[in-house]
Coordinates of C-alpha atoms and ligand atoms in Angstrom, one line a residue:
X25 CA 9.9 -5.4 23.0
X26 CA 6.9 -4.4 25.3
X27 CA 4.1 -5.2 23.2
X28 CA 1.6 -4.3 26.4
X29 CA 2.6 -1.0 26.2
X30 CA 2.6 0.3 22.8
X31 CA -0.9 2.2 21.5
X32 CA -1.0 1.0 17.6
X33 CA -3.3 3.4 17.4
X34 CA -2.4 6.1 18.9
X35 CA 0.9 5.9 17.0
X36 CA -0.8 5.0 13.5
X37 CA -3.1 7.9 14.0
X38 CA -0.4 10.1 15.1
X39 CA 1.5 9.4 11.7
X40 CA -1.5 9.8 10.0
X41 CA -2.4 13.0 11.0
X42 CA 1.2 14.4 10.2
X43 CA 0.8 12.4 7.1
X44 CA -2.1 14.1 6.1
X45 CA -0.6 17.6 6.7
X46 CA 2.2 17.2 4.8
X47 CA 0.1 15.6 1.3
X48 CA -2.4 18.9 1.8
X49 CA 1.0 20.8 1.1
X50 CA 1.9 19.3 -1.4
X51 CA -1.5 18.6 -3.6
X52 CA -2.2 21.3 -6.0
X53 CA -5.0 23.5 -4.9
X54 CA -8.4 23.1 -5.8
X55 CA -9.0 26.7 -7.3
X56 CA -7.7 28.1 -10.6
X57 CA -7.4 26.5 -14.2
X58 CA -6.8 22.8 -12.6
X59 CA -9.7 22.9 -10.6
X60 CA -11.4 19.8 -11.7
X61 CA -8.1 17.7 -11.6
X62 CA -7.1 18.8 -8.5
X63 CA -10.4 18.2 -6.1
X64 CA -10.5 14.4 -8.4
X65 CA -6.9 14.2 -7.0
X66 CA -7.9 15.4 -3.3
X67 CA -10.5 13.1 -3.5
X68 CA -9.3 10.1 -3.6
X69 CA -6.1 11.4 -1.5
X70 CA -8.6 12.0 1.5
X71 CA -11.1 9.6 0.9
X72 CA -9.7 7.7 4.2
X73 CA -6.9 5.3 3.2
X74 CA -4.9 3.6 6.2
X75 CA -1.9 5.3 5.6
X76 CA -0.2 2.1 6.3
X77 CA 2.8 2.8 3.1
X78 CA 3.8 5.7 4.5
X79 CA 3.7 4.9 8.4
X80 CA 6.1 2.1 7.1
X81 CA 8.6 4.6 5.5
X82 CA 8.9 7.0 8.8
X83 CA 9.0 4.0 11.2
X84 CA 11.4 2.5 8.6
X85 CA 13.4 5.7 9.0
X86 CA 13.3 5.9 12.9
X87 CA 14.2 2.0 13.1
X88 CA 17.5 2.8 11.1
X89 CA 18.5 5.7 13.4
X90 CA 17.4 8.6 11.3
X91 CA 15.1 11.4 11.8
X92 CA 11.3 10.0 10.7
X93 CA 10.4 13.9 9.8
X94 CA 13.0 13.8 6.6
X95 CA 11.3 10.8 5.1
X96 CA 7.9 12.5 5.5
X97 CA 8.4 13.5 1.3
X98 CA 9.3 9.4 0.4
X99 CA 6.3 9.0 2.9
X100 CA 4.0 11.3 1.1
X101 CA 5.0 10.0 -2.5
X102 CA 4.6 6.5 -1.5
X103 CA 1.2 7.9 -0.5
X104 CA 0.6 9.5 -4.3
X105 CA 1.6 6.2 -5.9
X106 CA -0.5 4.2 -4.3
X107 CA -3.9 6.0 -4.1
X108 CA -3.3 6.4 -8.4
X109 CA -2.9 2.8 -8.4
X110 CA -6.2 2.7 -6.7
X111 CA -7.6 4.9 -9.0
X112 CA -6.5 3.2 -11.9
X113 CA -7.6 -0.4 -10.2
X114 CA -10.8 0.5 -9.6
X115 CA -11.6 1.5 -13.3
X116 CA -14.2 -0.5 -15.8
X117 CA -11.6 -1.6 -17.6
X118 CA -9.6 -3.3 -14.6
X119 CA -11.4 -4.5 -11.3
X120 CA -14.8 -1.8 -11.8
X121 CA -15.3 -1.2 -8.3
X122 CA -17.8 2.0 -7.5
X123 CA -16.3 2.0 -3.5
X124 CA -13.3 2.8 -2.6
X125 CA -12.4 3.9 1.0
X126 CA -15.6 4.3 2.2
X127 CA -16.7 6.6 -1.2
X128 CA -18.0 6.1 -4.5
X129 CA -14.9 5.4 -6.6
X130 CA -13.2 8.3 -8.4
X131 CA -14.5 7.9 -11.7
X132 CA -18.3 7.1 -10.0
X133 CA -17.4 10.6 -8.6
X134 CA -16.0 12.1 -11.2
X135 CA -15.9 10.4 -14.6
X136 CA -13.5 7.9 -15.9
X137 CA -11.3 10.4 -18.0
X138 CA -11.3 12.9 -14.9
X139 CA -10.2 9.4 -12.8
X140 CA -7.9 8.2 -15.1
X141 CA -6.4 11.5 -15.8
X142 CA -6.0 11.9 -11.6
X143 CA -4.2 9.4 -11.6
X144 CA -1.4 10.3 -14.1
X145 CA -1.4 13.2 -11.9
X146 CA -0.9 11.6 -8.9
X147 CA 1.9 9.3 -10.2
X148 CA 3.8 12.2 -11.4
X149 CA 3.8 14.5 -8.3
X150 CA 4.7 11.6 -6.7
X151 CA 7.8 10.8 -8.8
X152 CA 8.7 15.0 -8.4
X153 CA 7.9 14.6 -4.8
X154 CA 10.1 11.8 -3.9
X155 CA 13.2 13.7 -5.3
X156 CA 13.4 15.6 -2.2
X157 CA 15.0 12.7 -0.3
X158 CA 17.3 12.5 -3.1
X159 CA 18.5 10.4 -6.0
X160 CA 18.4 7.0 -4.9
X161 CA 14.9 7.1 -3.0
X162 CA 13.6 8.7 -5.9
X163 CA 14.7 5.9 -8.1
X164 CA 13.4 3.1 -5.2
X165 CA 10.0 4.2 -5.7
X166 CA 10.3 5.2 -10.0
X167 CA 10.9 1.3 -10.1
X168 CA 8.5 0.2 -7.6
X169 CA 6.1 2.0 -9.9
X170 CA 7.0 0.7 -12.9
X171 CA 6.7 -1.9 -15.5
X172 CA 8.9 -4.9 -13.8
X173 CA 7.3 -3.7 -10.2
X174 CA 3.6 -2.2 -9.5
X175 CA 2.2 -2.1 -13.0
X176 CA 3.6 -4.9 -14.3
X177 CA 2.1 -7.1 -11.3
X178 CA -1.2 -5.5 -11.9
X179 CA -1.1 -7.1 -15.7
X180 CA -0.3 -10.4 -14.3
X181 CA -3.4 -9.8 -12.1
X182 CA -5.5 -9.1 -15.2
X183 CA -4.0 -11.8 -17.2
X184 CA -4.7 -14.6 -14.4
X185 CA -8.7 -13.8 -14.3
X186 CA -10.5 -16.8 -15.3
X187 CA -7.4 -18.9 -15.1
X188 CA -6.5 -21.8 -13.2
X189 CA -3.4 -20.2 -11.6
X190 CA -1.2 -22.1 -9.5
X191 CA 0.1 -20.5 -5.8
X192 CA 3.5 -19.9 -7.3
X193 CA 1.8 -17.9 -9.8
X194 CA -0.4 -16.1 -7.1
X195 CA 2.6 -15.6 -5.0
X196 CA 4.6 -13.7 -8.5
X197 CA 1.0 -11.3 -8.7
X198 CA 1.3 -10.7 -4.6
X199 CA 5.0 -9.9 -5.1
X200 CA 4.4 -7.4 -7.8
X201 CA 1.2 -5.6 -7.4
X202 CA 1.8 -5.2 -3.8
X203 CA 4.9 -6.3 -2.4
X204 CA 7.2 -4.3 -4.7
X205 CA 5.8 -0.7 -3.3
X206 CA 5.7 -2.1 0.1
X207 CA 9.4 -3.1 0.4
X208 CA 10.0 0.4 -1.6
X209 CA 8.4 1.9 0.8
X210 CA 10.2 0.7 3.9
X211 CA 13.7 0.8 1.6
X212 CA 13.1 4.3 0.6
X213 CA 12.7 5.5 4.7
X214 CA 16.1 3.3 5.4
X215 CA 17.7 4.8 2.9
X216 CA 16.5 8.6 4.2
X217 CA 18.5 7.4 7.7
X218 CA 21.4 5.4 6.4
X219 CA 22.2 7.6 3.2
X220 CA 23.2 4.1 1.5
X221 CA 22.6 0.7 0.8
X222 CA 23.8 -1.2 4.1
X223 CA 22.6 -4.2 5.7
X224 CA 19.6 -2.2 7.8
X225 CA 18.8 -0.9 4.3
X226 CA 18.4 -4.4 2.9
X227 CA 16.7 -6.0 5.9
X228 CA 14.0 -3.3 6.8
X229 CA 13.2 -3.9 2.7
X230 CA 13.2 -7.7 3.1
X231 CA 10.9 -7.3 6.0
X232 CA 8.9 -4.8 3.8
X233 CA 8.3 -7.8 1.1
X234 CA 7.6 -10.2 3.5
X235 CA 4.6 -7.7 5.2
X236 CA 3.6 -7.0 1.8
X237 CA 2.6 -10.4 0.8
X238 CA 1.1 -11.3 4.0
X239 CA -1.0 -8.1 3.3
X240 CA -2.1 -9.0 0.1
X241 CA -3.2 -12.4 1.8
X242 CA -4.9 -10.3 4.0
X243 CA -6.6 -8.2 1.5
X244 CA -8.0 -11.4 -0.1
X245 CA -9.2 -13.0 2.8
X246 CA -11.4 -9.5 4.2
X247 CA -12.8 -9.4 0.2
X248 CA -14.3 -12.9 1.4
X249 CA -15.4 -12.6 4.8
X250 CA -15.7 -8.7 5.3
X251 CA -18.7 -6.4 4.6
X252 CA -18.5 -3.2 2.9
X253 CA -19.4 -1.0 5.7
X254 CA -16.2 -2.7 7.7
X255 CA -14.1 -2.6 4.0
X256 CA -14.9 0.7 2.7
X257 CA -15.0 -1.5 -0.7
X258 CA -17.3 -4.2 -1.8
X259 CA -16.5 -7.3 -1.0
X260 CA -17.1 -10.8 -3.3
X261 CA -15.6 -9.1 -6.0
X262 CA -12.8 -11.4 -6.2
X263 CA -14.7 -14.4 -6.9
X264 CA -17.5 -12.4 -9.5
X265 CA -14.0 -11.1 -11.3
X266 CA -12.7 -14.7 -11.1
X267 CA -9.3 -13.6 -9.3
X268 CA -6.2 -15.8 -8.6
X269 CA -6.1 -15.3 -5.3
X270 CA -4.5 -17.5 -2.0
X271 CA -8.4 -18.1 -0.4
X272 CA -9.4 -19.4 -3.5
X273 CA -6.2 -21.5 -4.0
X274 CA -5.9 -22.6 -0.6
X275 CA -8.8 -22.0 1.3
X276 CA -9.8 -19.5 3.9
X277 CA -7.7 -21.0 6.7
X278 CA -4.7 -21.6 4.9
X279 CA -4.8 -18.1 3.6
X280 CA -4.9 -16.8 7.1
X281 CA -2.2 -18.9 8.8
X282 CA 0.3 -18.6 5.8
X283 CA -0.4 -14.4 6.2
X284 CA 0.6 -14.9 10.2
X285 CA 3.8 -17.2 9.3
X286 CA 4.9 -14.4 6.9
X287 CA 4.2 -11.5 9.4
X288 CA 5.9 -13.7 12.1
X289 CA 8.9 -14.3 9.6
X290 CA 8.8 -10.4 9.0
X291 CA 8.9 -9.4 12.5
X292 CA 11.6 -11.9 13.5
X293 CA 13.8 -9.9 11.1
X294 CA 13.4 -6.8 13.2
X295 CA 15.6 -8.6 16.6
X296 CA 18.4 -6.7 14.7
X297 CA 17.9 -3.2 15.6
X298 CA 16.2 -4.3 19.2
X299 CA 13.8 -1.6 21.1
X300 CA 14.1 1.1 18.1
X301 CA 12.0 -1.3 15.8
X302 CA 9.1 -1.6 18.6
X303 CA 6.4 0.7 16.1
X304 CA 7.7 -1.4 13.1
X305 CA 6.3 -5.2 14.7
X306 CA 3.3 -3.4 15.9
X307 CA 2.9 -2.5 12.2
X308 CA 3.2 -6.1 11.2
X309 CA 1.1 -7.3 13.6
X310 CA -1.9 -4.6 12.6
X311 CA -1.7 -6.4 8.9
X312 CA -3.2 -9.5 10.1
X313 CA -5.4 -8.1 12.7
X314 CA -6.8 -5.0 10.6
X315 CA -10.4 -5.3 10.0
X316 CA -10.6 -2.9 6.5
Ligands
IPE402 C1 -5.4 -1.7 -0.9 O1 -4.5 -1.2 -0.1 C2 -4.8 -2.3 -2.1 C3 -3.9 -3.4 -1.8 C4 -2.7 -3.5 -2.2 C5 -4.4 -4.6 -1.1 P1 -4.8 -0.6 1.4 O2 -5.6 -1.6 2.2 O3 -3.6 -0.1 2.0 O4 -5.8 0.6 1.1 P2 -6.0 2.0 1.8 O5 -4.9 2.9 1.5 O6 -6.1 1.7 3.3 O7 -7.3 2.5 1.3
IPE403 C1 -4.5 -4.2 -5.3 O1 -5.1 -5.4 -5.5 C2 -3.3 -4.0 -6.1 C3 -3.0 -2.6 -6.5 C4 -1.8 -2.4 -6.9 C5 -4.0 -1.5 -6.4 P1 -6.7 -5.5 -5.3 O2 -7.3 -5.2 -6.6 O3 -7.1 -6.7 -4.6 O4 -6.9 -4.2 -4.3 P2 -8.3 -3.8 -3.8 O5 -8.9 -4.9 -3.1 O6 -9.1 -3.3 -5.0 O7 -8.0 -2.6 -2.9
MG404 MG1 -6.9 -5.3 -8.6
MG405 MG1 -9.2 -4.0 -6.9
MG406 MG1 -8.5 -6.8 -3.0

């Protein structure tokens, strides 16, 4: 793999762009009885996320020989799911953080009912929306979601504030809150090309839990050394909410070598399916590189 000559950026912003389009489509409109709801919803949706979930389910898609445009509804639900997690995250009640992407947070925006109530919204279209790749995908990213996945991680999270957590205990928070909806994401676009579970099916989503931790590594390290113009959040708030988190357990330098090793491990995964998985360890790369 020519890693000279492939643009990361052009390509990221490509998806992104077609990305965008398709989520447009499919958020409710801002006019009409739902008004309020829907702009809460489109705010947060637009605010300026990555896009990094749902790059992961096309190029997931293209790497196992299928067609990246037929994911693009697992791609835009992955999308949903993870800005209402945001949402939710960013409440009083859970992190209370007033910037997100760049903005005010949605219930600094709004107000925490309108913020809490998007986010319900977005976590059912997103459920409705994944159903058009079918059964299977649908029920990928229902349990990524759910209790033993996404939210239950999130509880561990809040539970391990103030605590003296061990790594092991970090690493079972990193694999739930984010690792869970990361490998969904990148088993619910292999699954969109292979129509089954096969073996690229299974290693694309072992890659995706691999990435995912070293991007929550990654996440934890920028809340230390990153400013809130480069975040689009505001950083320290790890430490003031007393988070179990790998810089704090390990130290800044540990935290960033141990986010490589996993991002190398990921990427060494991808020698299987040879030039087609060329956007897929660009990807990897770009979650210890990114800046915000
Ligand atoms: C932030 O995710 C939450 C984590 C799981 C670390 P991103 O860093 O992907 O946030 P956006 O979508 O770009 O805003
Ligand atoms: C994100 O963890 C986990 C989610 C499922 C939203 P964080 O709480 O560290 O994410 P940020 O830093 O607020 O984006
Ligand atoms: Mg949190
Ligand atoms: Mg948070
Ligand atoms: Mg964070």
């Amino acid at each position: 793999v020519n890693r000279a000559t492939f643009d990361l950026k052009a390509h990221l912003a490509g998806r992104r762009a077609a990305v965008d389009r398709a989520l447009d489509e499919r958020l409710p409109p801002e006019s009409g009885e739902f008004a309020r709801l829907a702009r809460a919803c489109r705010y947060s949706v637009f605010a300026g996320g990555k896009r990094f979930r749902p790059a992961l389910v096309l190029d997931c898609c293209g790497t196992a020989g299928g067609d990246p445009a037929k994911a693009m509804p697992a791609a835009c639900a992955v999308e949903m799911l993870h800005t209402y997690s945001l949402i939710h995250d960013d409440l009083p009640a859970m992190d209370d953080d007033d910037l997100r992407r760049g903005k005010p947070s949605c219930h600094r925006a709004f107000d925490e009912a309108t913020a809490i109530l998007a986010g319900d919204a977005l976590l059912a279209l997103a459920l409705e929306t994944a159903c058009e790749c079918g059964l299977e995908v649908a029920r990928t990213l229902a349990r990524a979601a759910g209790p033993g996945c996404l939210v239950g991680g999130q509880m561990l999270d809040m539970l391990a504030e103030r605590k003296a957590a061990t790594l092991e205990e970090v690493d079972a928070i990193h694999d739930h809150k984010t690792a869970d909806l990361i490998a969904a994401s990148c088993r619910a676009g292999a699954l969109v090309a292979c129509g089954t579970e096969d073996d690229a099916v299974r290693t694309l989503e072992h890659y995706g839990r691999l990435l995912g931790h070293a991007f929550q590594i990654a996440d934890d390290v920028l809340d230390v050394t990153s400013t809130p113009e480069e975040l689009g959040k505001t950083p320290g708030k790890d430490a003031a909410k007393g988070k179990a988190t790998y810089p704090a357990l390990a130290g800044i330098d540990r935290a960033r070598e141990k986010a490589r090793e996993l991002v190398d491990e990921a990427v060494a995964l991808l020698g299987a399916f040879g030039g087609k998985a060329e956007p897929l360890e660009a990807v990897a790369r770009f979650v210890v590189e990114r800046e915000s």
